[in-house]
Short mmCIF file of N, CA, C and O in Angstrom, two decimals:
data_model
loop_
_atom_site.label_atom_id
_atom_site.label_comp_id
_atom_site.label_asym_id
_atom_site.label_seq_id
_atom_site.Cartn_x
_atom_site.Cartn_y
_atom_site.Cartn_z
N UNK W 1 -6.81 1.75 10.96
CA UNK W 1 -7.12 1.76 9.55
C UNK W 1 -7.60 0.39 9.12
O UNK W 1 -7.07 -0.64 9.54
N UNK W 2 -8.91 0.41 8.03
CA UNK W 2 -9.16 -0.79 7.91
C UNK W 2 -8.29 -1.45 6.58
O UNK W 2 -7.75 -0.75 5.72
N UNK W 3 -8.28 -2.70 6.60
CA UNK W 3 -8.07 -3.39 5.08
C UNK W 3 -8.13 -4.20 4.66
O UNK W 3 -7.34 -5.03 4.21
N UNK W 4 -9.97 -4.01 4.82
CA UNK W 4 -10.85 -4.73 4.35
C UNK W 4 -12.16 -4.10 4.18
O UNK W 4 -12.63 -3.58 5.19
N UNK W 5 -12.80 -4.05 3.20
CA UNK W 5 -14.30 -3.24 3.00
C UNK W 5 -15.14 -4.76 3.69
O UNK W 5 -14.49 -5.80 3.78
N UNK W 6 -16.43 -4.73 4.09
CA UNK W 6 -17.39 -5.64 4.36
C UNK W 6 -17.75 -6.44 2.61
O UNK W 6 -17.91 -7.63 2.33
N UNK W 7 -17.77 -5.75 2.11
CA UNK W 7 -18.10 -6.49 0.43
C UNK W 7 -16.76 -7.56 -0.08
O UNK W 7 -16.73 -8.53 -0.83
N UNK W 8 -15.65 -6.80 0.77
CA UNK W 8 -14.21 -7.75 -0.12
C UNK W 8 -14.06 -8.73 1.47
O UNK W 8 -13.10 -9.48 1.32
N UNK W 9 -14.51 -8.88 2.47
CA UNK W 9 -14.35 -10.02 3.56
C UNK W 9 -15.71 -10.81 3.08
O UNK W 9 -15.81 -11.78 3.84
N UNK W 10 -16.99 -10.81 1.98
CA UNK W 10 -17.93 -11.58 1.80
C UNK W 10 -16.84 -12.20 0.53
O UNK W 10 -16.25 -13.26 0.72
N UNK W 11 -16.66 -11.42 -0.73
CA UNK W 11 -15.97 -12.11 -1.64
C UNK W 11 -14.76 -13.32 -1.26
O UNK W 11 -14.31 -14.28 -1.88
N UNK W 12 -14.53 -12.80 -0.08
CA UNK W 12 -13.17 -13.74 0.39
C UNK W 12 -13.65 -14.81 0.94
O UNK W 12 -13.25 -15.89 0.50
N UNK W 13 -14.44 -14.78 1.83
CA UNK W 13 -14.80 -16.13 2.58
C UNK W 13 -16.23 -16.68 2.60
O UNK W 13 -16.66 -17.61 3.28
N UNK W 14 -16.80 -16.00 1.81
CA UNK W 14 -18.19 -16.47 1.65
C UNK W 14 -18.38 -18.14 1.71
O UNK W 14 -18.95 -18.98 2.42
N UNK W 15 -17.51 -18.08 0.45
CA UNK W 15 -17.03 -19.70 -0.03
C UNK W 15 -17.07 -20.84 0.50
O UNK W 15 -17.55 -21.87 0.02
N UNK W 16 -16.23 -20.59 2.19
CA UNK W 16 -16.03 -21.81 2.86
C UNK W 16 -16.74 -22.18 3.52
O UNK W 16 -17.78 -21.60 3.82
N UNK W 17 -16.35 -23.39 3.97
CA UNK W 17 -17.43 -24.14 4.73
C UNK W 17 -18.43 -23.74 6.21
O UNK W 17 -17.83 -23.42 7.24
N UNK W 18 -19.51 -23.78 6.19
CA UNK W 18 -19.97 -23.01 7.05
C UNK W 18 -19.53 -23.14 8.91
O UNK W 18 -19.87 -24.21 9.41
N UNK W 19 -18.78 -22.04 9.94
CA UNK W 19 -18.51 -22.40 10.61
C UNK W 19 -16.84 -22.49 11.09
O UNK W 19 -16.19 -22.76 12.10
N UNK W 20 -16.64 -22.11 9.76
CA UNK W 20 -14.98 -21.88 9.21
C UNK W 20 -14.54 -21.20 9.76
O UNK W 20 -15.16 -20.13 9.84
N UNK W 21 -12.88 -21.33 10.70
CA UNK W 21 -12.06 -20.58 11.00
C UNK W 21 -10.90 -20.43 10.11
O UNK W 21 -10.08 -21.29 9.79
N UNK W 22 -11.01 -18.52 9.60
CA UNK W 22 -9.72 -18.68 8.60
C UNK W 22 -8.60 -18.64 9.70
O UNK W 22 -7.85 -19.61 9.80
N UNK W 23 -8.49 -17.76 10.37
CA UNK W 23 -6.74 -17.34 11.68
C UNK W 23 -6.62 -16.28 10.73
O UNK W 23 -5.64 -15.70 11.21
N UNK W 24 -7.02 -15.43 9.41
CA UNK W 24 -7.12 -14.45 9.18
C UNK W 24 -7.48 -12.68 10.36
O UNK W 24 -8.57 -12.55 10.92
N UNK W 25 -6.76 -11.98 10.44
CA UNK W 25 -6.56 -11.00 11.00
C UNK W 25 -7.32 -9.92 9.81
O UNK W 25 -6.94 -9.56 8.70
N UNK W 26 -8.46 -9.62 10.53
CA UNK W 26 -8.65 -8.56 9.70
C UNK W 26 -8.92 -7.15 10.28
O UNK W 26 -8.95 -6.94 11.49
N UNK W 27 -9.14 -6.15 9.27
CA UNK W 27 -9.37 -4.77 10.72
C UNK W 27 -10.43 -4.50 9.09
O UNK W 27 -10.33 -4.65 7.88
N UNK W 28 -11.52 -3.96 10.22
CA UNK W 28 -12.95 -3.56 9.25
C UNK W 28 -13.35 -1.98 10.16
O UNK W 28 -12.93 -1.85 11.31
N UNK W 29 -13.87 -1.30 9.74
CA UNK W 29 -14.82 0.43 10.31
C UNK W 29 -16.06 0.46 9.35
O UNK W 29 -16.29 0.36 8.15
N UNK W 30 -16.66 0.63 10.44
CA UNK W 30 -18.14 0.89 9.84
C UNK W 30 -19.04 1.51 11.05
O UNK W 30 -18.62 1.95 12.13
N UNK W 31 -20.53 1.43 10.55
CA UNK W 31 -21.73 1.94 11.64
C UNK W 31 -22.25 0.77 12.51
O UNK W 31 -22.91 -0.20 12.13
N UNK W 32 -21.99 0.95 13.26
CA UNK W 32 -22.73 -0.31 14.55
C UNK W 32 -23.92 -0.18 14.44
O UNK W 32 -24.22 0.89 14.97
N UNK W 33 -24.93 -0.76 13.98
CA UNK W 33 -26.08 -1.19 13.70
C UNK W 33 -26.94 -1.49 14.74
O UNK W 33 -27.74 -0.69 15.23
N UNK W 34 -26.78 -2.70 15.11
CA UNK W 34 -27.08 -3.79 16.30
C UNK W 34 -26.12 -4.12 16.55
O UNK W 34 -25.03 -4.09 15.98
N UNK W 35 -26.71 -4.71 18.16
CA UNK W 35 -26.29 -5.35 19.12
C UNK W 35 -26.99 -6.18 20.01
O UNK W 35 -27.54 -5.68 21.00
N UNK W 36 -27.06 -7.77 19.71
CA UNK W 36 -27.36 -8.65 20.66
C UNK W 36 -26.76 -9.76 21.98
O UNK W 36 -26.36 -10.92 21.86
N UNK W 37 -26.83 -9.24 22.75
CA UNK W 37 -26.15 -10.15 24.07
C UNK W 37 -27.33 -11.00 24.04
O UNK W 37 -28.54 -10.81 23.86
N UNK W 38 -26.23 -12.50 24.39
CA UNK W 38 -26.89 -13.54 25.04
C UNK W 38 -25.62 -14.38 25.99
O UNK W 38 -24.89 -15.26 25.53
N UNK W 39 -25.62 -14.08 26.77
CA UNK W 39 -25.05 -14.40 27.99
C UNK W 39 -24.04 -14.13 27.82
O UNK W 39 -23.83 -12.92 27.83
N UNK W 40 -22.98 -14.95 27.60
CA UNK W 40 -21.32 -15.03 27.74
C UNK W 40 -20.81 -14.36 26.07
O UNK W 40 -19.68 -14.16 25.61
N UNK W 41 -22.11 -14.15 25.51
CA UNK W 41 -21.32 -14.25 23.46
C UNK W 41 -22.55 -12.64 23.49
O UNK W 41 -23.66 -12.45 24.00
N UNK W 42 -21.35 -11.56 22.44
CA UNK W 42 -22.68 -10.75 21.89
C UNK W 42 -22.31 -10.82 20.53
O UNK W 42 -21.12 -10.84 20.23
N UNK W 43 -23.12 -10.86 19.76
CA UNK W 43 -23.71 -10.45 18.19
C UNK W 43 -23.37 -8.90 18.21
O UNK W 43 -23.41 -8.28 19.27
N UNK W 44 -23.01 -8.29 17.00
CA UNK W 44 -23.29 -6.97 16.53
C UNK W 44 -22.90 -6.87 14.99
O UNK W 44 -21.94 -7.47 14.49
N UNK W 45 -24.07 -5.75 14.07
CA UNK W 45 -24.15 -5.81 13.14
C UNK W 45 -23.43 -4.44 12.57
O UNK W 45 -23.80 -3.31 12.87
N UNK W 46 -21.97 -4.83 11.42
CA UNK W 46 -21.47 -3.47 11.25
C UNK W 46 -21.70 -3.20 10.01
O UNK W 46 -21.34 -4.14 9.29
N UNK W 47 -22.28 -2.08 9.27
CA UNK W 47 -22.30 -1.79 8.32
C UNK W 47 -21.26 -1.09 7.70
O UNK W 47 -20.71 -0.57 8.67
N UNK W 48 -20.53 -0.68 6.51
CA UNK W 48 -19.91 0.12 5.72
C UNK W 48 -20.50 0.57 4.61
O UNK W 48 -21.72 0.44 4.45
N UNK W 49 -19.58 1.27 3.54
CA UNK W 49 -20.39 2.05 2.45
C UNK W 49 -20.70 0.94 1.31
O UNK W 49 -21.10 1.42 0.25
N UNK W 50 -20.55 -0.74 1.37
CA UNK W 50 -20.32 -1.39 0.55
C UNK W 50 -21.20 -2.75 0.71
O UNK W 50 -21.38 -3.56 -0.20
N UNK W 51 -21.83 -2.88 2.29
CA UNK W 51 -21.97 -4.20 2.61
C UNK W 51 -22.32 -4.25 4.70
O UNK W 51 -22.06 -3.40 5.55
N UNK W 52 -22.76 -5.21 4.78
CA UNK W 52 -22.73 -5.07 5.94
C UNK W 52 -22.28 -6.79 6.71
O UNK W 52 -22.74 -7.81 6.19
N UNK W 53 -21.24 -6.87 8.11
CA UNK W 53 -20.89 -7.91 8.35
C UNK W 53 -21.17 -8.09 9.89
O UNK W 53 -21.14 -7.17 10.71
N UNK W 54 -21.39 -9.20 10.12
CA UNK W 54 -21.72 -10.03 12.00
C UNK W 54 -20.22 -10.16 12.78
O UNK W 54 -19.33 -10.97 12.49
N UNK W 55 -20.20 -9.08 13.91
CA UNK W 55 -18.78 -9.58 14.70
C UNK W 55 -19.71 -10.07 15.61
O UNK W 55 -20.86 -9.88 16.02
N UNK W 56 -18.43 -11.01 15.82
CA UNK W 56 -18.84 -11.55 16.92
C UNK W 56 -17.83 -11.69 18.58
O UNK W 56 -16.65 -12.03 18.53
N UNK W 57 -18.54 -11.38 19.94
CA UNK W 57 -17.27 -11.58 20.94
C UNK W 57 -17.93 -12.32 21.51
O UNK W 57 -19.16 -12.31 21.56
N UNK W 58 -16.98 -13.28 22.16
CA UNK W 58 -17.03 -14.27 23.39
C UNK W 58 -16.07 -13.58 24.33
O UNK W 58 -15.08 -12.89 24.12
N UNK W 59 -16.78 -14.05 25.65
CA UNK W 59 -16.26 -13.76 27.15
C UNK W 59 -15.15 -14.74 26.65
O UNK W 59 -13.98 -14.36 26.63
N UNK W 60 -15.53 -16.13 26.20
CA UNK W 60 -14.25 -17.08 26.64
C UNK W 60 -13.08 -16.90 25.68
O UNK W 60 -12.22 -17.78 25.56
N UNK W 61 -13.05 -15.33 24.76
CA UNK W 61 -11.94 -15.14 23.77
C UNK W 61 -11.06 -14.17 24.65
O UNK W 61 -9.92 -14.28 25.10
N UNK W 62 -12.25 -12.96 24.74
CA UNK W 62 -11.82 -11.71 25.35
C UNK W 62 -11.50 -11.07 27.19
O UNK W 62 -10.89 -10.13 27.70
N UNK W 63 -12.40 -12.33 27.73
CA UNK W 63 -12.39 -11.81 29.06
C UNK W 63 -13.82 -11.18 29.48
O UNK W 63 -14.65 -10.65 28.74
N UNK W 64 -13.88 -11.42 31.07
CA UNK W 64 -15.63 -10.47 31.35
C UNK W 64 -15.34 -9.37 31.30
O UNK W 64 -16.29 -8.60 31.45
N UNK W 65 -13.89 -8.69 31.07
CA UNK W 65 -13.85 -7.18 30.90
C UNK W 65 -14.17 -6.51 29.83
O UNK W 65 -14.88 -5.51 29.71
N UNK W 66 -13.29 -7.45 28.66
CA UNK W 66 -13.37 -7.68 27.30
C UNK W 66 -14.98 -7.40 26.99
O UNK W 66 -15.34 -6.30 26.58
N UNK W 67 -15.88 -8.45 27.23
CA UNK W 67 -17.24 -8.88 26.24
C UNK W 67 -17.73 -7.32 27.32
O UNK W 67 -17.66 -6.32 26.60
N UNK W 68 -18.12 -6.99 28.58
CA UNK W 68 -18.72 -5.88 29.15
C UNK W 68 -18.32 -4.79 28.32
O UNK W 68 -19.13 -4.08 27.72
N UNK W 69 -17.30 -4.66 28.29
CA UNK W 69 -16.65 -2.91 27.45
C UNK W 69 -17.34 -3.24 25.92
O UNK W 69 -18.00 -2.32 25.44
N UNK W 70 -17.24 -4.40 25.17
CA UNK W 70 -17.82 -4.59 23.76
C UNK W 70 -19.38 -4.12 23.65
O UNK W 70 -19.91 -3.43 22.78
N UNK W 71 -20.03 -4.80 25.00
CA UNK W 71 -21.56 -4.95 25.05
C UNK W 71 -21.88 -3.50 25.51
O UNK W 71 -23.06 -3.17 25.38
N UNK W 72 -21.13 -2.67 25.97
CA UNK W 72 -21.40 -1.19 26.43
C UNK W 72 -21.82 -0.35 25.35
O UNK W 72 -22.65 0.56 25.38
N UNK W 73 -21.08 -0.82 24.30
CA UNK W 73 -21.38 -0.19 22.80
C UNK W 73 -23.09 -0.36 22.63
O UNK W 73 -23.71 -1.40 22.83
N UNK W 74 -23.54 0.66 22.31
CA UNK W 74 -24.92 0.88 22.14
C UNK W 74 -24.96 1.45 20.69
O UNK W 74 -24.54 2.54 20.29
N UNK W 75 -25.61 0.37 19.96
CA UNK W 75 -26.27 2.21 18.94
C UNK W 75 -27.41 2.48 19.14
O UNK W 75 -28.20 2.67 18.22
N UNK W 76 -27.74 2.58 20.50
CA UNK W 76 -29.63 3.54 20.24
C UNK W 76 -28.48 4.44 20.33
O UNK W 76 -28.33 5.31 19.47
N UNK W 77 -27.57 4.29 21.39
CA UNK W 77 -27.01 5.64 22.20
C UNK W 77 -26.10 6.28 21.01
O UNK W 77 -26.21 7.49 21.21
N UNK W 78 -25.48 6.14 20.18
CA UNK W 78 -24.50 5.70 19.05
C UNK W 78 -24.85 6.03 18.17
O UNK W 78 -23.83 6.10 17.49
N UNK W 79 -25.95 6.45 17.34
CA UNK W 79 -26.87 6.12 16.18
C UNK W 79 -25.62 6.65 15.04
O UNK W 79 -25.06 7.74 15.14
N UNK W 80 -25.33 5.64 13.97
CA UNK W 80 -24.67 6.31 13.26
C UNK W 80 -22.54 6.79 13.46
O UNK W 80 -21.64 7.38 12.86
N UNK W 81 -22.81 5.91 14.90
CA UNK W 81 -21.11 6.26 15.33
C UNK W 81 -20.62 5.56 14.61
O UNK W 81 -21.11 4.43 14.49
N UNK W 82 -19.76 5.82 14.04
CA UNK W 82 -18.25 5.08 13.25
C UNK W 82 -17.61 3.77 14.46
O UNK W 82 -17.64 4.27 15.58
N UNK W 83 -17.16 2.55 14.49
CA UNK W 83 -16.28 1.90 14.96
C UNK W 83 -15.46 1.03 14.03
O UNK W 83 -15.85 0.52 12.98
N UNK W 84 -13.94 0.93 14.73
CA UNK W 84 -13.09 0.19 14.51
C UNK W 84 -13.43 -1.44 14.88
O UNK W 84 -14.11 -1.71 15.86
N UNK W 85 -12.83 -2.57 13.90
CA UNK W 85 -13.14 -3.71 14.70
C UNK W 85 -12.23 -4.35 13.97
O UNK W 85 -12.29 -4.46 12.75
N UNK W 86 -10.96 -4.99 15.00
CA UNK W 86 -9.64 -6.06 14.40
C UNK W 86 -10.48 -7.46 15.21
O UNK W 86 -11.11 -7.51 16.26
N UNK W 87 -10.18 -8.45 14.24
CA UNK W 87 -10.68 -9.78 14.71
C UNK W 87 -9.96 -10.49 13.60
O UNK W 87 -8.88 -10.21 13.08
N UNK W 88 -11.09 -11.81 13.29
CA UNK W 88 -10.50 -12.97 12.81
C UNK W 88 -11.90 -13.31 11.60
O UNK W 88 -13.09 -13.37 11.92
N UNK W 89 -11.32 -13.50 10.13
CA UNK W 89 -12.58 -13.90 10.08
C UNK W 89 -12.82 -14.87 9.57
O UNK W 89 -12.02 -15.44 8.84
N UNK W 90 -14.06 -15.33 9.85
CA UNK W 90 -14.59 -16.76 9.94
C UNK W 90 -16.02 -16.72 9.25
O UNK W 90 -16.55 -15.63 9.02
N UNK W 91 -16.58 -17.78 8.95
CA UNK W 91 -17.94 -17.81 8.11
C UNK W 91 -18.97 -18.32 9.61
O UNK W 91 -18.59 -19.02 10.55
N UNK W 92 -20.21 -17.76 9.44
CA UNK W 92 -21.27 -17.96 10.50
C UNK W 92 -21.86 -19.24 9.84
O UNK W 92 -22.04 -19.42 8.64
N UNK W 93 -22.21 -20.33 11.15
CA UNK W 93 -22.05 -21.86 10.82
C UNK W 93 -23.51 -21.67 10.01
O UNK W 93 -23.47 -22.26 8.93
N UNK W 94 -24.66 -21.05 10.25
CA UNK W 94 -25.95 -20.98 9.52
C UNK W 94 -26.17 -20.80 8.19
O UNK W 94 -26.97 -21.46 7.53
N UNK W 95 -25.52 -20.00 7.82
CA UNK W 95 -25.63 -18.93 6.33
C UNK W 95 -24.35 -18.53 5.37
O UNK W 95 -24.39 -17.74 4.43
N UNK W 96 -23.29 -19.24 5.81
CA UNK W 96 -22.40 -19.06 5.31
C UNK W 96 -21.22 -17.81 5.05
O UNK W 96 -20.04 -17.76 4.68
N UNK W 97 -22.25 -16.88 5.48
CA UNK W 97 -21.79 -15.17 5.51
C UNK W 97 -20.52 -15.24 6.27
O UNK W 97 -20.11 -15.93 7.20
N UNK W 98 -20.05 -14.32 5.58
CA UNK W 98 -18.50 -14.02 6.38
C UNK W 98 -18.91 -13.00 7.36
O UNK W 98 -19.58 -12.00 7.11
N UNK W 99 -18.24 -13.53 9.00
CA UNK W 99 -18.42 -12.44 9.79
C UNK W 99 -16.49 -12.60 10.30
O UNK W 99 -15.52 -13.29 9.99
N UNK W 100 -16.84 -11.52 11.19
CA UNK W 100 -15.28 -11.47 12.33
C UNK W 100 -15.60 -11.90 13.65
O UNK W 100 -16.67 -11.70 14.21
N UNK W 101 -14.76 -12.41 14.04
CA UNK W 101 -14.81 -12.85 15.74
C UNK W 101 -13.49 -12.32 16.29
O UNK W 101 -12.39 -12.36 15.74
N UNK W 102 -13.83 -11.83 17.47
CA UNK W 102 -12.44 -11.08 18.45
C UNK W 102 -11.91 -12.31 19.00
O UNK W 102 -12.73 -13.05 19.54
N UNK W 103 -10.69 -12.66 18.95
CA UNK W 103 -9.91 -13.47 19.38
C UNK W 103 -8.91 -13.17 20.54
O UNK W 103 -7.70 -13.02 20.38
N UNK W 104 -9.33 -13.12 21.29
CA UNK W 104 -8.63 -12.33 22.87
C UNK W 104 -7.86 -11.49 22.58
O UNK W 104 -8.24 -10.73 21.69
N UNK W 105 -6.75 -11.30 23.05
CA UNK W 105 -5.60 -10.30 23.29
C UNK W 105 -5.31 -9.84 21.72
O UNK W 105 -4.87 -8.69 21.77
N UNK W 106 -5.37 -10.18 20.73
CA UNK W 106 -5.38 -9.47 19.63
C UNK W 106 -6.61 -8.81 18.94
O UNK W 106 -6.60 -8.11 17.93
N UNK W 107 -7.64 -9.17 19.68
CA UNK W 107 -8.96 -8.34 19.26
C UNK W 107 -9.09 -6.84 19.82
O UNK W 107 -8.60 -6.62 20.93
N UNK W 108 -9.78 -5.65 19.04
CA UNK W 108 -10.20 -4.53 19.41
C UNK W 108 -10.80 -3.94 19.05
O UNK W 108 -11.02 -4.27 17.88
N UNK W 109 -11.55 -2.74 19.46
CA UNK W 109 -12.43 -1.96 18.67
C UNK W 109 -12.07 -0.74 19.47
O UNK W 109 -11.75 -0.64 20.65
N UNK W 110 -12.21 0.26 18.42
CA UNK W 110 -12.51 1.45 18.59
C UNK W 110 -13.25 2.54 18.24
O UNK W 110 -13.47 2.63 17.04
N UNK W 111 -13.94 3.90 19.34
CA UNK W 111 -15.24 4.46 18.92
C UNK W 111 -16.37 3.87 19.42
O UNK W 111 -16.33 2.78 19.97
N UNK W 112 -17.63 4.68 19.23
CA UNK W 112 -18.80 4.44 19.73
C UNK W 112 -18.90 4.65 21.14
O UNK W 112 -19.88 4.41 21.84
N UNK W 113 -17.56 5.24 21.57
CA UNK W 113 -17.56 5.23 23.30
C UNK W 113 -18.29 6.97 23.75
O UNK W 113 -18.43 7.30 24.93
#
């Protein structure tokens, strides 16, 4: 269950400084959008009925089992699947936007499988 909409994790952390780690635990569901791998880190874009937010995984949070099972998530294949996503959230150092990052052993997602 989430509890947090994508519109109330922008109101919350928009604010801070860009690059910001809150140690906030959050759990968000939405439509997996995109998905970009670049090597060890993937990007993916989740939308909800309110807003849309950037998770983000690292191999060096989650593990090569971890970031492979994340990066398996497809939405060509997916279009429209619902996923779960518990992380941490933090502001993206560019733009200030609040995204989530999986923080190893307490990160997860579920769906889209």
């Amino acid at each position: 269950d989430r509890d947090r909409t994508a519109a109330e994790l922008h109101a919350e952390f928009d604010a801070l400084e860009p690059g910001s780690e809150t140690g906030v635990m959050v759990r968000v569901a939405g439509r997996l959008l995109l998905i970009r791998r670049q090597g060890k880190l993937v990007f993916a874009t989740l939308r909800d009925g309110t807003a849309a937010i950037q998770l983000f995984v690292s191999q060096g949070e989650v593990g090569e089992e971890g970031l492979a099972e994340f990066a398996r998530l497809d939405p060509g294949l997916v279009v429209h699947q619902l996923i779960g996503f518990i992380g941490c959230a933090r502001t993206r150092s560019a733009d200030r936007r609040a995204s989530a990052t999986a923080p190893g052993a307490e990160s997860s997602w579920t769906g889209g499988r």
